[in-house]
mmCIF file of C-alpha atoms in Angstrom:
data_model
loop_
_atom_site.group_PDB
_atom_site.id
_atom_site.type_symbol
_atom_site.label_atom_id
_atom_site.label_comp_id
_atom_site.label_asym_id
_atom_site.label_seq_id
_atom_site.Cartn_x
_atom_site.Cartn_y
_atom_site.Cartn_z
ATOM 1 C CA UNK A 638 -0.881 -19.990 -24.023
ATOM 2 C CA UNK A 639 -3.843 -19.416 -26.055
ATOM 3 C CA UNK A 640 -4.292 -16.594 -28.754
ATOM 4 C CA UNK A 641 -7.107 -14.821 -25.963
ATOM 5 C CA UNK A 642 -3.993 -14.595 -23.658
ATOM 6 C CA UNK A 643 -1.516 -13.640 -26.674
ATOM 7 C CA UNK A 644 -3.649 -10.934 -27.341
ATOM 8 C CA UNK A 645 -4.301 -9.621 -24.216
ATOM 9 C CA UNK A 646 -0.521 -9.213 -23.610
ATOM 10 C CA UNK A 647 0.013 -7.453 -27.023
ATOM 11 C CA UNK A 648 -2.360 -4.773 -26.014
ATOM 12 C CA UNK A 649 -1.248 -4.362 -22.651
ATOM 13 C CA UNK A 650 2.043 -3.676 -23.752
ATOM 14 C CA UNK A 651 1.000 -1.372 -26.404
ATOM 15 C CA UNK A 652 -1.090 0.734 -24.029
ATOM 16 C CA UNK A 653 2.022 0.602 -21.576
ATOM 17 C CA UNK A 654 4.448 2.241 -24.416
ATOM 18 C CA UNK A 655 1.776 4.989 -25.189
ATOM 19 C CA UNK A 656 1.205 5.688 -21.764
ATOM 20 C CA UNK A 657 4.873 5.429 -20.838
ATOM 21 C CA UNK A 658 5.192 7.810 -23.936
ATOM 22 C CA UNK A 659 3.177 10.429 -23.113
ATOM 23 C CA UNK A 660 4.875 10.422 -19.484
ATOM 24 C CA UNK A 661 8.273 10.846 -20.874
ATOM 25 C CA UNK A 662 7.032 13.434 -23.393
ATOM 26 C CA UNK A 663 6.080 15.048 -20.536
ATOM 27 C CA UNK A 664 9.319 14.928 -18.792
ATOM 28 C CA UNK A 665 10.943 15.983 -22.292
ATOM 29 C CA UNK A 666 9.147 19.380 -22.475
ATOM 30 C CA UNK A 667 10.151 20.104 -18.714
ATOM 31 C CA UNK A 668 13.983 19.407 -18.507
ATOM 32 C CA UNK A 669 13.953 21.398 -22.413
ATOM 33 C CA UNK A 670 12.066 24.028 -20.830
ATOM 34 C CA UNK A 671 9.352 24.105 -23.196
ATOM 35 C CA UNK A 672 6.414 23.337 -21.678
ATOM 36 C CA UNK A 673 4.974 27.126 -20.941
ATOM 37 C CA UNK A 674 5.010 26.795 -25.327
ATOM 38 C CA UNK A 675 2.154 23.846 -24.739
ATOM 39 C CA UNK A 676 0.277 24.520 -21.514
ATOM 40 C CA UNK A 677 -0.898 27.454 -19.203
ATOM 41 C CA UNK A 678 1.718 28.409 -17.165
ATOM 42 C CA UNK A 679 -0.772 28.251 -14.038
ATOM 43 C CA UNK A 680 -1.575 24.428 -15.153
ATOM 44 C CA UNK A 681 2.238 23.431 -15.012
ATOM 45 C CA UNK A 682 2.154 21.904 -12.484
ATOM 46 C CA UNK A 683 -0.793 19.842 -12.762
ATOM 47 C CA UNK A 684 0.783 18.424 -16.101
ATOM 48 C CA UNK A 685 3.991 17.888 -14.430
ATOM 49 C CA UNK A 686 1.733 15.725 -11.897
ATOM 50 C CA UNK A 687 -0.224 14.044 -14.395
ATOM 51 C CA UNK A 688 3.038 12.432 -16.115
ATOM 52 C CA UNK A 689 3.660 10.335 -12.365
ATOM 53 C CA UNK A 690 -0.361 9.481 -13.384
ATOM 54 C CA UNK A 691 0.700 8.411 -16.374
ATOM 55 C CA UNK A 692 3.640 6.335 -15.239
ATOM 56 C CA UNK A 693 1.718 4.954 -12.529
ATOM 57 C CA UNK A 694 -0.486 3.613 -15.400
ATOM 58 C CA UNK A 695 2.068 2.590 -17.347
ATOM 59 C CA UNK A 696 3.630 0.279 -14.684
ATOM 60 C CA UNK A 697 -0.269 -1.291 -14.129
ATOM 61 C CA UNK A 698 -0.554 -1.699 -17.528
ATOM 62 C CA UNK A 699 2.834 -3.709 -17.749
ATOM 63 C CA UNK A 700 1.590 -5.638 -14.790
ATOM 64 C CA UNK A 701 -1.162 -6.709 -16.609
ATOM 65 C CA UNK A 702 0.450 -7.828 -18.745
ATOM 66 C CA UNK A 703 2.549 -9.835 -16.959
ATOM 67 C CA UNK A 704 0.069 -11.176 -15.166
ATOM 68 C CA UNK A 705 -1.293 -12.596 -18.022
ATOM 69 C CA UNK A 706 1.322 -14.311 -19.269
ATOM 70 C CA UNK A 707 1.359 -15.862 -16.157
ATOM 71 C CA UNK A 708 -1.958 -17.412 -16.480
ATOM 72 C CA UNK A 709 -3.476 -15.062 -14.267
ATOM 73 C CA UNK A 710 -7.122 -13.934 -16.070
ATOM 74 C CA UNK A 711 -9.140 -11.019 -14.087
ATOM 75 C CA UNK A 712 -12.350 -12.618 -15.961
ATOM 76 C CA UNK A 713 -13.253 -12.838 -12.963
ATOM 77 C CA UNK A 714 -14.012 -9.680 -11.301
ATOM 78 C CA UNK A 715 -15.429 -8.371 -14.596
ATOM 79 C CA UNK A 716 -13.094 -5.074 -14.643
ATOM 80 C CA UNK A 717 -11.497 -5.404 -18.096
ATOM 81 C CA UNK A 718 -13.531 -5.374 -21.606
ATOM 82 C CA UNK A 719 -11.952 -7.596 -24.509
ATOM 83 C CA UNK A 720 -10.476 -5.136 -27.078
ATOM 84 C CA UNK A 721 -11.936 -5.343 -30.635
ATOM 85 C CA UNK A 722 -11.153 -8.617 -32.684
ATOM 86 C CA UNK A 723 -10.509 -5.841 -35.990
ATOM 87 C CA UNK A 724 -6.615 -5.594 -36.781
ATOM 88 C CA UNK A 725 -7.666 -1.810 -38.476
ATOM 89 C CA UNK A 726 -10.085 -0.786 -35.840
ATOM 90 C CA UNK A 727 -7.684 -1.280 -33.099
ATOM 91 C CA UNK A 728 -4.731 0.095 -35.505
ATOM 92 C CA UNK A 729 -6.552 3.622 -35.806
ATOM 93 C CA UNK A 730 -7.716 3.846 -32.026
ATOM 94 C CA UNK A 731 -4.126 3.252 -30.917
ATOM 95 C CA UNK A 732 -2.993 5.022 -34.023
ATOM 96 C CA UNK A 733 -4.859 8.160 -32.489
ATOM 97 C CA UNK A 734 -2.543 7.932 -29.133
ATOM 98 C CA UNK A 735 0.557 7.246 -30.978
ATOM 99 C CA UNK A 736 0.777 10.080 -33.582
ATOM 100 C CA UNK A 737 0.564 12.809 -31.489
ATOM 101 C CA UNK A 738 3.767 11.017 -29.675
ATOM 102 C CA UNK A 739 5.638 10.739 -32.188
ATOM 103 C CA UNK A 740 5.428 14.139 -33.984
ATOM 104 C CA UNK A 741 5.941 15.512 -30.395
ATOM 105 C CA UNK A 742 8.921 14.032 -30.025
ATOM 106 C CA UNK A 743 9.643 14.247 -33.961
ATOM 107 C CA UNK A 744 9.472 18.111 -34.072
#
């Protein structure tokens, strides 16, 4: 397995977890019964749809990632862009996803 494919996999996953996250965050606020504190009531229920969205995501993302640990490479239909090669770059983008998560869920 080559460091391309080792690092493909790592951000997959990582993107699965935040996405995966966010769903469950959003399942959190709605069996607590806090959501109306976070959203128009009117757009409940378009949030509560948006965390299957998110889930759906979540589950392409994994498969992705399993994908290519199994060798499989979509290089070839050109849909996917390499993330950046920067360690801190790619720190503060995910970073940006992952802290609101986590004082969500720390509060």
């Amino acid at each position: 397995m080559s460091t391309r494919q080792r690092r493909a996999i790592v951000h997959h996953l990582i993107r699965c977890c935040i996405l995966g996250a966010f769903g469950f965050y959003i399942v959190f606020l709605v069996r607590t019964g806090s959501l109306a504190g976070y959203v128009e009531p009117n757009l409940a229920a378009a949030v509560k749809l948006s965390a299957i969205g998110l889930f759906a995501t979540a589950i392409y993302q994994l498969h992705a990632a399993l994908s290519e640990w199994q060798g499989y490479s979509p290089e070839a239909c050109d849909c996917n862009h390499e993330p950046s090669p920067s360690f801190a770059a790619n720190l503060i983008i995910y970073g940006l996803f992952a802290l609101p998560i986590v004082l969500g869920f720390a509060m």
